[in-house]
Amino acid sequence: MIGSAVRKLGDGISGGGRFSIDSDRITRWTLSAFGLVLLIAFWEAVTTVLSLNPKYFPGPMGVVTELIRIWPAIVAALPNTLSAALVGYLLALTLSIVIAIPLVASDRLLNALMPFIIGTNTVPRIAMTPLVIYWVSFYSVSMLYLANYVMAVWVAFFPMLIAAIDGFRSIDEDTENMLEVYGATTWQEFKYVRFKNGLPFIFDGMKIGFVLAMIGAVVGEFVSGTFGIGSQAASAIGRTSIARAFAIVLVLGLISTGVVLIVYLIESKMIFWRESSIMGAE
Amino acid sequence: MSALSERRLALAKRWIKRQFPTLVTGILFIVLWEGIARVIGNNRIVADIGYTVSSLQARADTIVVRVSETFSSVVVAFILAVALGVLLGVIIAEIYTLRQMTMPLIIFAYAVPHPVLAPMFIIWFLVGGSFTLFTFTGPSAYIFPAMTAADAQIAIGINGVSTFGAWVGFFPVFISTITGMNELEERYQHLGTVLGASRWQMVKYFRFWRALPNIASSIKSTVQLSIVGVIVAEFIASSSGIGYQIILAWKTGDLGYMFGVVLVIMLVSYTFFQLAVWTVKYVTPPGSVT
């Protein structure tokens, strides 16, 4: 009785006063665009009005000018970084799924290896960068850039593996009992239930995974100084040029936002039974 | 009395049982490491345990000083990240217009590979100078009799390294605050309306508490990410901290020291992580951390 009254009251109130969540797409896009314009205008205004030193606090115009100036250098460096990140990403993705399958299929294996996987995921893997570079340089100094590929795989692999394991294991008891009754083989279990159940998790892992692969490649370049976007960003410190650092952030940020968006679009097409979110879980 | 001690015993047994796989993994790791090192038999390719330990012992004082430097930055970064993440998350979740307006920026900041931002933080604090909140004598002065208090001094401050760590760790807290606040069940929303709760009271008594479990679990990622952020910033920026020590070991080709430092980082990070998770579990209502 009281419950229904409360519900009625609530129905009348929700959506009043401010935008409701269902307000149409156009409003949302307009707001987003307006926010972006406002931010840039505010930024420019602050730097002009306070007449800040453009070397340390550049306005948006300063950043764009610098971006145009160093554009050829960025274009020359991009393929190195991107190929390290992309190849590392795809390798880590394949490996994570291939390794997750036997782990999920055998409880004993999973129980034995899970502490190792969780432990490795907990510690800062990025701290291994100099060690990886050392080993690669020991093998061949001219192929030092290989360290960036290794780092991309090493950083991106574990979160994606955990996502894949979680995904393949997300199966409710009813389904499990049904599979048992039908006498499904492990392969049939995966084929009919687990792959599909795991997809949302795997996509979440894929979104964070690309950013992580990029991080691995960039930090590899920071440390080893091989030609790429990372070493260019690090060189901005020596010149204390914020505009340069910002221009590089802009380029890399747009690229990885683009990739995350693409993964998101594929996800929302493929996973029709669940609403996808653009930001994967960490 | 005896019931209580029995309960304690059972709890202790369960704890040991739970830690057992971790222990086995640790032992296996050590055996595997020593095995590989023995097979290769060259301390310049894979340092064996004895060599690593002796190089660590030779510079134990430096390591303790550097580790305490790094982890005091991590603590600052962590606190900044959680405080700012919750504060901004509450604001953004509460004001729908603002959320839509900042959405492109949030997605961009989430997707950008954060290490590439480190130079900006470092340059700003290089130019503007950093604030030191307070300094204290680090633990190394008590461990090593030869070390003076001045050498062991640790500064807790806001600088390029700790702010960058905070930036990296900020996102999980920020995003789970928003998600959690927006997941308030309809019935509580209605209850609030019936009770005549103002917007602020809605946040204070309902929405924040709905978000708390999300925040508490995101703190796990934040701990890891602030450590990553601080170490990456130390790689490229400073001449302090344990991150710089690995670079130094790499530049001098001292593999034993490099192994040792990496191992120390992993061990200290793992302990720090467990400590932080335990603290969060202790201060939040039961069931918040899964």
Coordinates of C-alpha atoms in Angstrom, one line a residue:
Chain A
M1 CA 0.0 0.0 0.0
I2 CA 2.5 2.6 1.1
G3 CA 5.0 1.1 -1.4
S4 CA 2.7 1.8 -4.3
A5 CA 2.0 5.3 -3.1
V6 CA 5.7 6.0 -2.9
R7 CA 6.2 4.6 -6.3
K8 CA 3.5 6.9 -7.7
L9 CA 4.9 9.9 -6.0
G10 CA 8.3 9.1 -7.4
D11 CA 7.0 8.7 -10.9
G12 CA 5.7 12.1 -10.9
I13 CA 8.9 13.6 -9.6
S14 CA 11.6 11.9 -11.5
G15 CA 12.7 13.9 -14.6
G16 CA 11.4 17.1 -13.2
G17 CA 13.7 20.1 -12.8
R18 CA 16.8 18.6 -14.5
F19 CA 17.5 16.5 -17.5
S20 CA 16.4 13.0 -17.2
I21 CA 18.7 10.2 -18.1
D22 CA 16.6 9.4 -21.2
S23 CA 17.0 12.9 -22.7
D24 CA 17.7 12.4 -26.3
R25 CA 21.0 11.9 -27.9
I26 CA 21.2 15.3 -29.6
T27 CA 21.0 17.1 -26.2
R28 CA 23.9 15.0 -24.9
W29 CA 26.1 15.5 -27.9
T30 CA 25.4 19.2 -27.9
L31 CA 26.3 19.4 -24.2
S32 CA 29.5 17.5 -24.8
A33 CA 30.5 19.7 -27.7
F34 CA 29.6 22.8 -25.8
G35 CA 31.7 21.6 -22.8
L36 CA 34.7 21.1 -25.1
V37 CA 34.4 24.5 -26.6
L38 CA 33.9 26.1 -23.2
L39 CA 37.0 24.3 -21.9
I40 CA 39.2 25.5 -24.8
A41 CA 37.9 29.0 -24.6
F42 CA 38.5 29.1 -20.8
W43 CA 42.0 27.7 -21.2
E44 CA 42.9 30.3 -23.9
A45 CA 41.3 33.1 -21.8
V46 CA 43.3 32.2 -18.7
T47 CA 46.6 32.1 -20.5
T48 CA 45.9 35.4 -22.2
V49 CA 44.5 37.3 -19.3
L50 CA 47.1 36.2 -16.8
S51 CA 49.7 36.5 -19.5
L52 CA 51.4 33.3 -18.5
N53 CA 54.7 32.3 -19.9
P54 CA 53.8 30.4 -23.1
K55 CA 56.8 28.1 -22.6
Y56 CA 55.4 26.6 -19.4
F57 CA 51.7 27.4 -19.7
P58 CA 50.8 27.4 -23.4
G59 CA 47.3 28.2 -24.6
P60 CA 45.5 25.9 -27.0
M61 CA 46.8 28.0 -29.9
G62 CA 50.3 27.5 -28.7
V63 CA 49.9 23.7 -28.6
V64 CA 48.4 23.6 -32.1
T65 CA 51.3 25.7 -33.4
E66 CA 53.8 23.4 -31.8
L67 CA 51.9 20.4 -33.1
I68 CA 52.1 21.6 -36.6
R69 CA 55.8 22.4 -36.2
I70 CA 56.7 18.9 -34.9
W71 CA 54.1 17.1 -37.0
P72 CA 56.8 15.6 -39.4
A73 CA 58.8 14.3 -36.5
I74 CA 55.6 12.7 -34.9
V75 CA 54.6 11.1 -38.2
A76 CA 58.1 9.6 -38.5
A77 CA 58.0 8.3 -34.9
L78 CA 54.4 7.1 -34.8
P79 CA 54.8 3.8 -36.8
N80 CA 57.4 2.5 -34.3
T81 CA 55.4 3.1 -31.2
L82 CA 52.1 2.1 -32.8
S83 CA 53.4 -1.2 -34.2
A84 CA 54.9 -2.1 -30.9
A85 CA 51.7 -1.3 -29.1
L86 CA 49.4 -3.0 -31.7
V87 CA 51.5 -6.2 -32.2
G88 CA 52.0 -6.5 -28.4
Y89 CA 48.3 -6.0 -27.9
L90 CA 47.2 -8.6 -30.4
L91 CA 49.8 -11.0 -29.1
A92 CA 48.7 -10.5 -25.5
L93 CA 45.0 -10.8 -26.4
T94 CA 45.5 -14.1 -28.3
L95 CA 47.8 -15.5 -25.5
S96 CA 45.3 -14.5 -22.8
I97 CA 42.4 -16.3 -24.4
V98 CA 44.5 -19.3 -25.4
I99 CA 45.9 -19.7 -21.9
A100 CA 42.6 -19.0 -20.2
I101 CA 40.9 -21.9 -21.8
P102 CA 42.9 -24.8 -20.3
L103 CA 43.0 -22.9 -17.0
V104 CA 39.2 -22.7 -16.8
A105 CA 38.8 -26.2 -18.1
S106 CA 40.9 -27.7 -15.3
D107 CA 40.1 -26.5 -11.8
R108 CA 43.3 -28.0 -10.4
L109 CA 45.5 -26.1 -12.9
L110 CA 43.6 -22.9 -12.1
N111 CA 44.0 -23.3 -8.3
A112 CA 47.7 -24.0 -8.7
L113 CA 48.4 -21.0 -11.0
M114 CA 45.9 -18.4 -9.7
P115 CA 48.2 -17.1 -6.8
F116 CA 51.0 -16.6 -9.4
I117 CA 48.7 -14.8 -11.8
I118 CA 47.1 -12.6 -9.1
G119 CA 50.5 -11.9 -7.6
T120 CA 52.0 -10.9 -10.9
N121 CA 49.0 -8.7 -11.6
T122 CA 49.4 -7.0 -8.2
V123 CA 53.1 -6.0 -8.5
P124 CA 54.1 -3.1 -10.8
R125 CA 55.2 -5.0 -13.8
I126 CA 56.4 -1.8 -15.4
A127 CA 59.4 -1.8 -13.0
M128 CA 60.8 -4.7 -15.1
T129 CA 61.3 -2.3 -18.1
P130 CA 65.1 -1.8 -17.6
L131 CA 65.6 -5.5 -17.1
V132 CA 63.8 -6.4 -20.3
I133 CA 65.8 -3.8 -22.2
Y134 CA 69.0 -5.1 -20.7
W135 CA 68.2 -8.6 -21.8
V136 CA 67.3 -7.5 -25.3
S137 CA 70.4 -5.4 -25.6
F138 CA 72.4 -8.4 -24.5
Y139 CA 70.8 -10.4 -27.4
S140 CA 71.2 -7.7 -30.0
V141 CA 71.8 -4.0 -29.5
S142 CA 70.6 -3.0 -32.9
M143 CA 67.2 -4.6 -32.2
L144 CA 66.7 -2.7 -29.0
Y145 CA 63.2 -1.7 -30.2
L146 CA 62.1 -5.3 -29.6
A147 CA 62.1 -4.5 -25.9
N148 CA 59.1 -2.2 -26.5
Y149 CA 57.1 -5.1 -28.0
V150 CA 58.0 -7.3 -25.1
M151 CA 56.9 -4.6 -22.6
A152 CA 53.6 -4.1 -24.4
V153 CA 52.8 -7.8 -24.1
W154 CA 54.1 -8.0 -20.5
V155 CA 52.0 -5.1 -19.3
A156 CA 48.8 -5.9 -21.2
F157 CA 48.7 -9.6 -20.8
F158 CA 47.8 -10.2 -17.1
P159 CA 44.7 -8.0 -16.8
M160 CA 43.4 -9.5 -20.1
L161 CA 44.1 -13.0 -18.8
I162 CA 42.2 -12.3 -15.6
A163 CA 39.3 -10.8 -17.6
A164 CA 39.2 -13.9 -19.8
I165 CA 39.3 -16.3 -16.8
D166 CA 36.6 -14.3 -15.0
G167 CA 34.5 -14.3 -18.2
F168 CA 34.8 -18.0 -18.9
R169 CA 34.0 -18.8 -15.3
S170 CA 30.9 -16.5 -15.2
I171 CA 28.3 -19.3 -15.6
D172 CA 25.3 -19.7 -13.3
E173 CA 24.6 -22.9 -11.5
D174 CA 21.5 -23.8 -13.5
T175 CA 23.4 -23.7 -16.7
E176 CA 26.2 -25.7 -15.2
N177 CA 23.7 -28.4 -14.0
M178 CA 22.1 -28.4 -17.4
L179 CA 25.5 -29.0 -19.1
E180 CA 26.1 -31.8 -16.6
V181 CA 22.8 -33.5 -17.3
Y182 CA 23.3 -33.3 -21.1
G183 CA 26.8 -34.7 -20.5
A184 CA 28.5 -31.9 -22.4
T185 CA 32.2 -32.3 -23.1
T186 CA 34.5 -29.5 -22.1
W187 CA 34.7 -28.3 -25.6
Q188 CA 31.0 -28.2 -26.0
E189 CA 30.8 -26.3 -22.7
F190 CA 33.1 -23.6 -24.1
K191 CA 31.5 -23.6 -27.6
Y192 CA 27.9 -23.2 -26.4
V193 CA 28.1 -21.4 -23.1
R194 CA 31.4 -20.1 -21.9
F195 CA 32.6 -18.2 -25.0
K196 CA 29.4 -16.2 -25.2
N197 CA 29.2 -15.7 -21.5
G198 CA 32.8 -14.5 -21.4
L199 CA 32.5 -12.0 -24.3
P200 CA 31.5 -8.9 -22.2
F201 CA 34.4 -9.6 -19.8
I202 CA 36.9 -10.1 -22.7
F203 CA 35.8 -6.9 -24.3
D204 CA 36.2 -5.0 -21.1
G205 CA 39.7 -6.5 -20.9
M206 CA 40.4 -5.5 -24.5
K207 CA 39.6 -1.8 -23.8
I208 CA 41.9 -1.5 -20.9
G209 CA 44.4 -3.9 -22.6
F210 CA 45.1 -1.5 -25.5
V211 CA 45.8 1.4 -23.2
L212 CA 48.1 -0.9 -21.2
A213 CA 49.9 -2.1 -24.3
M214 CA 50.4 1.5 -25.3
I215 CA 51.8 2.2 -21.8
G216 CA 54.2 -0.6 -22.1
A217 CA 55.5 0.5 -25.4
V218 CA 55.8 4.2 -24.4
V219 CA 57.6 3.4 -21.1
G220 CA 59.9 1.1 -23.0
E221 CA 60.8 4.0 -25.3
F222 CA 61.2 6.4 -22.3
V223 CA 63.8 4.2 -20.8
S224 CA 65.7 2.8 -23.8
G225 CA 65.4 6.0 -25.9
T226 CA 64.7 4.1 -29.1
F227 CA 63.1 6.3 -31.8
G228 CA 59.4 6.7 -31.1
I229 CA 56.8 8.8 -29.5
G230 CA 57.9 7.9 -26.0
S231 CA 61.4 9.1 -26.4
Q232 CA 60.1 12.3 -28.0
A233 CA 57.9 13.0 -25.0
A234 CA 60.8 12.4 -22.7
S235 CA 63.0 14.8 -24.7
A236 CA 60.4 17.5 -23.9
I237 CA 61.7 17.4 -20.3
G238 CA 65.2 18.5 -21.4
R239 CA 63.7 21.4 -23.3
T240 CA 61.2 22.1 -20.6
S241 CA 58.7 22.6 -23.4
I242 CA 55.1 22.0 -22.2
A243 CA 53.6 22.8 -25.6
R244 CA 55.6 19.9 -27.1
A245 CA 54.7 17.5 -24.3
F246 CA 51.1 18.5 -24.7
A247 CA 51.0 18.1 -28.5
I248 CA 52.3 14.5 -28.1
V249 CA 49.7 13.8 -25.4
L250 CA 47.1 15.0 -27.8
V251 CA 48.2 12.8 -30.6
L252 CA 48.6 9.6 -28.6
G253 CA 45.4 10.3 -26.6
L254 CA 43.4 10.7 -29.8
I255 CA 44.8 7.5 -31.2
S256 CA 44.1 5.4 -28.1
T257 CA 40.7 7.0 -27.6
G258 CA 40.0 6.0 -31.3
V259 CA 41.0 2.4 -30.7
V260 CA 39.0 2.2 -27.5
L261 CA 36.0 3.6 -29.3
I262 CA 36.3 1.1 -32.1
V263 CA 36.4 -1.8 -29.6
Y264 CA 33.4 -0.3 -27.9
L265 CA 31.5 -0.1 -31.2
I266 CA 32.3 -3.7 -32.1
E267 CA 31.3 -4.7 -28.5
S268 CA 27.9 -2.9 -28.7
K269 CA 27.2 -4.6 -32.0
M270 CA 28.2 -8.0 -30.9
I271 CA 26.8 -8.0 -27.4
F272 CA 23.2 -7.1 -27.9
W273 CA 22.0 -8.6 -24.7
R274 CA 23.8 -6.3 -22.4
E275 CA 24.6 -2.6 -22.4
S276 CA 28.2 -1.9 -23.0
S277 CA 30.2 0.8 -21.3
I278 CA 33.0 2.7 -23.0
M279 CA 35.3 2.4 -19.9
G280 CA 36.3 -1.2 -19.2
A281 CA 36.8 -2.2 -15.6
E282 CA 40.4 -1.9 -14.4
Chain B
M1 CA 36.8 -18.2 26.8
S2 CA 37.7 -21.5 25.3
A3 CA 35.0 -20.9 22.6
L4 CA 36.7 -17.7 21.7
S5 CA 40.2 -19.2 21.5
E6 CA 38.7 -22.1 19.4
R7 CA 37.3 -19.6 17.0
R8 CA 40.6 -17.8 16.8
L9 CA 42.3 -21.1 16.1
A10 CA 39.9 -21.9 13.4
L11 CA 40.4 -18.4 11.9
A12 CA 44.1 -18.8 12.0
K13 CA 43.9 -22.2 10.4
R14 CA 41.7 -20.8 7.6
W15 CA 44.2 -18.0 7.1
I16 CA 47.1 -20.4 6.8
K17 CA 45.2 -22.6 4.5
R18 CA 44.4 -19.6 2.3
Q19 CA 48.0 -18.4 2.3
F20 CA 49.3 -21.8 1.5
P21 CA 49.1 -21.6 -2.3
T22 CA 50.9 -18.2 -2.2
L23 CA 53.7 -19.7 -0.2
V24 CA 54.0 -22.6 -2.6
T25 CA 54.1 -20.2 -5.5
G26 CA 56.9 -18.2 -3.8
I27 CA 59.0 -21.3 -3.1
L28 CA 58.5 -22.6 -6.7
F29 CA 59.5 -19.2 -8.0
I30 CA 62.7 -19.3 -6.0
V31 CA 63.6 -22.8 -7.0
L32 CA 62.8 -22.0 -10.7
W33 CA 65.0 -18.8 -10.6
E34 CA 67.9 -20.6 -9.0
G35 CA 67.5 -23.5 -11.5
I36 CA 67.6 -21.2 -14.5
A37 CA 70.5 -19.3 -13.1
R38 CA 72.4 -22.5 -12.5
V39 CA 71.7 -23.8 -16.0
I40 CA 72.8 -20.6 -17.7
G41 CA 75.6 -20.1 -15.2
N42 CA 76.4 -16.6 -16.1
N43 CA 75.7 -13.7 -13.6
R44 CA 75.6 -11.2 -16.5
I45 CA 72.6 -12.9 -18.1
V46 CA 70.7 -14.2 -15.1
A47 CA 72.0 -13.4 -11.7
D48 CA 71.7 -16.3 -9.2
I49 CA 70.3 -15.8 -5.8
G50 CA 73.6 -15.6 -4.0
Y51 CA 74.9 -12.9 -6.3
T52 CA 71.7 -10.9 -6.1
V53 CA 71.6 -11.1 -2.3
S54 CA 75.3 -10.0 -2.0
S55 CA 74.8 -7.1 -4.4
L56 CA 71.7 -6.1 -2.4
Q57 CA 73.6 -6.3 0.9
A58 CA 76.4 -4.2 -0.4
R59 CA 74.0 -1.3 -1.0
A60 CA 71.4 -2.1 1.6
D61 CA 71.5 1.4 3.0
T62 CA 70.9 3.1 -0.4
I63 CA 68.0 0.8 -1.1
V64 CA 66.3 1.4 2.2
V65 CA 66.6 5.2 1.8
R66 CA 65.3 5.0 -1.8
V67 CA 62.5 2.7 -1.1
S68 CA 61.2 4.8 1.7
E69 CA 61.5 7.9 -0.6
T70 CA 59.4 6.1 -3.3
F71 CA 56.8 4.8 -0.9
S72 CA 56.4 8.1 0.8
S73 CA 55.6 9.5 -2.6
V74 CA 53.2 6.6 -3.2
V75 CA 51.4 7.4 0.1
V76 CA 50.9 11.0 -0.9
A77 CA 49.8 10.0 -4.4
F78 CA 47.4 7.4 -3.0
I79 CA 45.7 9.8 -0.6
L80 CA 45.5 12.6 -3.2
A81 CA 44.0 10.1 -5.7
V82 CA 41.3 8.8 -3.4
A83 CA 40.4 12.2 -2.0
L84 CA 40.2 13.9 -5.4
G85 CA 38.6 10.9 -7.1
V86 CA 35.7 10.7 -4.5
L87 CA 35.2 14.5 -4.4
L88 CA 35.2 15.0 -8.2
G89 CA 33.2 11.8 -8.7
V90 CA 30.5 13.0 -6.4
I91 CA 30.3 16.4 -8.1
I92 CA 30.2 14.9 -11.6
A93 CA 27.7 12.2 -10.7
E94 CA 25.4 14.7 -9.1
I95 CA 25.3 17.3 -11.8
Y96 CA 24.1 15.7 -15.0
T97 CA 24.8 18.7 -17.2
L98 CA 28.4 18.9 -16.0
R99 CA 28.8 15.1 -16.6
Q100 CA 27.7 15.4 -20.2
M101 CA 29.8 18.5 -20.7
T102 CA 33.0 16.8 -19.4
M103 CA 32.3 13.4 -21.0
P104 CA 34.7 13.8 -24.0
L105 CA 37.4 15.0 -21.7
I106 CA 36.9 12.1 -19.2
I107 CA 37.0 9.5 -22.0
F108 CA 40.1 11.1 -23.5
A109 CA 41.9 11.3 -20.1
Y110 CA 40.9 7.7 -19.4
A111 CA 42.2 6.4 -22.8
V112 CA 45.4 8.4 -23.0
P113 CA 48.4 6.2 -22.1
H114 CA 49.3 8.0 -19.0
P115 CA 53.1 7.8 -19.0
V116 CA 53.2 10.2 -21.9
L117 CA 51.7 12.8 -19.5
A118 CA 54.5 12.4 -17.0
P119 CA 56.8 15.0 -18.6
M120 CA 54.2 17.7 -18.2
F121 CA 53.9 17.1 -14.5
I122 CA 57.6 17.0 -14.1
I123 CA 58.3 20.2 -16.1
W124 CA 55.6 22.1 -14.2
F125 CA 57.0 21.2 -10.8
L126 CA 60.5 21.8 -12.1
V127 CA 59.6 25.3 -13.0
G128 CA 57.2 26.1 -10.2
G129 CA 59.1 24.3 -7.5
S130 CA 57.5 21.7 -5.2
F131 CA 55.9 22.0 -1.8
T132 CA 57.2 20.1 1.1
L133 CA 54.5 19.5 3.7
F134 CA 56.9 18.1 6.4
T135 CA 60.0 16.1 6.7
F136 CA 60.9 13.4 9.1
T137 CA 63.8 11.1 9.8
G138 CA 63.4 7.9 7.7
P139 CA 63.6 4.4 9.0
S140 CA 67.1 4.0 7.6
A141 CA 68.6 6.1 10.3
Y142 CA 67.5 3.6 12.9
I143 CA 68.5 0.5 10.9
F144 CA 72.0 1.6 9.9
P145 CA 74.1 3.0 12.6
A146 CA 76.5 4.6 10.1
M147 CA 73.8 6.7 8.5
T148 CA 73.2 10.2 9.9
A149 CA 69.7 11.6 10.4
A150 CA 70.2 14.1 7.7
D151 CA 70.9 11.5 5.1
A152 CA 67.9 9.5 6.1
Q153 CA 65.6 12.5 5.9
I154 CA 62.3 11.9 4.1
A155 CA 60.2 14.7 2.7
I156 CA 56.4 14.3 2.5
G157 CA 55.5 16.7 -0.2
I158 CA 53.6 17.5 -3.3
N159 CA 56.0 17.3 -6.3
G160 CA 56.0 16.1 -9.9
V161 CA 56.4 12.5 -8.9
S162 CA 53.6 12.2 -6.4
T163 CA 51.1 14.3 -8.3
F164 CA 51.8 12.1 -11.4
G165 CA 51.2 9.0 -9.3
A166 CA 47.9 10.6 -8.0
W167 CA 46.9 11.3 -11.6
V168 CA 47.4 7.7 -12.6
G169 CA 45.6 6.3 -9.6
F170 CA 42.8 8.8 -9.7
F171 CA 40.7 7.2 -12.5
P172 CA 39.4 4.0 -10.9
V173 CA 38.2 5.8 -7.8
F174 CA 36.6 8.6 -9.9
I175 CA 34.8 6.3 -12.3
S176 CA 33.5 3.9 -9.6
T177 CA 32.3 6.8 -7.6
I178 CA 30.2 8.0 -10.6
T179 CA 29.0 4.5 -11.4
G180 CA 28.1 3.7 -7.8
M181 CA 26.3 6.9 -7.2
N182 CA 24.2 6.4 -10.3
E183 CA 23.3 2.9 -9.3
L184 CA 21.1 3.9 -6.3
E185 CA 18.0 1.7 -6.3
E186 CA 14.8 3.4 -7.3
R187 CA 13.1 2.6 -4.0
Y188 CA 15.7 4.6 -2.0
Q189 CA 15.3 7.4 -4.4
H190 CA 11.6 7.4 -3.7
L191 CA 12.1 7.0 0.0
G192 CA 14.3 10.0 0.0
T193 CA 11.6 12.0 -1.9
V194 CA 8.9 11.0 0.5
L195 CA 11.1 12.0 3.5
G196 CA 11.7 15.3 1.8
A197 CA 15.4 14.9 1.5
S198 CA 17.2 17.8 -0.1
R199 CA 19.7 17.1 -2.8
W200 CA 22.6 17.3 -0.5
Q201 CA 20.9 15.0 2.0
M202 CA 20.3 12.6 -0.8
V203 CA 24.0 12.5 -1.5
K204 CA 25.0 12.4 2.1
Y205 CA 22.6 9.7 3.3
F206 CA 21.9 7.6 0.2
R207 CA 24.0 8.0 -2.9
F208 CA 27.4 8.2 -1.2
W209 CA 26.7 5.0 0.8
R210 CA 25.5 3.2 -2.4
A211 CA 28.9 4.2 -4.0
L212 CA 31.0 3.1 -1.1
P213 CA 31.4 -0.6 -2.0
N214 CA 32.4 0.5 -5.5
I215 CA 34.9 3.0 -4.2
A216 CA 36.3 0.4 -1.8
S217 CA 37.0 -2.1 -4.5
S218 CA 38.4 0.5 -6.8
I219 CA 41.0 1.3 -4.2
K220 CA 42.7 -1.9 -5.1
S221 CA 43.4 -0.6 -8.6
T222 CA 44.3 2.8 -7.2
V223 CA 47.0 1.3 -5.0
Q224 CA 48.6 -0.5 -7.8
L225 CA 48.3 2.4 -10.2
S226 CA 49.8 4.9 -7.9
I227 CA 52.8 2.7 -7.4
V228 CA 53.1 2.3 -11.2
G229 CA 52.8 6.1 -11.6
V230 CA 55.4 7.0 -9.1
I231 CA 57.9 4.5 -10.5
V232 CA 57.4 5.6 -14.1
A233 CA 57.8 9.2 -13.1
E234 CA 61.0 8.3 -11.3
F235 CA 62.3 6.5 -14.4
I236 CA 62.3 9.6 -16.4
A237 CA 62.4 12.5 -14.0
S238 CA 64.2 12.4 -10.8
S239 CA 67.4 11.3 -9.4
S240 CA 65.6 10.0 -6.3
G241 CA 63.6 7.0 -5.5
I242 CA 63.9 3.3 -6.3
G243 CA 62.8 3.8 -9.9
Y244 CA 66.0 5.7 -10.6
Q245 CA 68.0 3.0 -8.9
I246 CA 66.9 0.5 -11.5
I247 CA 67.8 2.8 -14.3
L248 CA 71.2 3.3 -12.6
A249 CA 71.8 -0.4 -12.4
W250 CA 70.8 -0.8 -16.0
K251 CA 73.2 1.9 -17.1
T252 CA 76.1 0.4 -15.2
G253 CA 75.1 -3.1 -16.4
D254 CA 75.0 -4.3 -12.8
L255 CA 72.5 -7.2 -13.2
G256 CA 72.7 -8.5 -9.6
Y257 CA 71.7 -5.1 -8.3
M258 CA 69.0 -4.7 -11.0
F259 CA 67.5 -8.1 -10.0
G260 CA 67.6 -7.2 -6.4
V261 CA 66.0 -3.8 -6.8
V262 CA 63.2 -5.2 -9.0
L263 CA 62.6 -7.9 -6.4
V264 CA 62.5 -5.4 -3.6
I265 CA 60.0 -3.3 -5.5
M266 CA 57.8 -6.3 -6.1
L267 CA 57.9 -7.4 -2.5
V268 CA 57.4 -3.9 -1.0
S269 CA 54.5 -3.2 -3.5
Y270 CA 52.9 -6.5 -2.6
T271 CA 53.1 -5.8 1.1
F272 CA 51.9 -2.2 0.6
F273 CA 49.0 -3.5 -1.5
Q274 CA 47.9 -6.0 1.1
L275 CA 48.3 -3.5 3.8
A276 CA 46.2 -0.9 2.0
V277 CA 43.5 -3.5 1.2
W278 CA 43.4 -4.6 4.8
T279 CA 43.1 -1.0 6.0
V280 CA 40.3 -0.3 3.6
K281 CA 38.5 -3.5 4.8
Y282 CA 39.0 -2.5 8.4
V283 CA 37.6 1.1 8.1
T284 CA 34.7 0.4 5.7
P285 CA 31.5 -1.4 6.7
P286 CA 31.8 -5.2 6.4
G287 CA 31.3 -6.6 2.9
S288 CA 32.5 -3.4 1.1
V289 CA 35.6 -5.0 -0.3
T290 CA 35.2 -8.1 -2.3

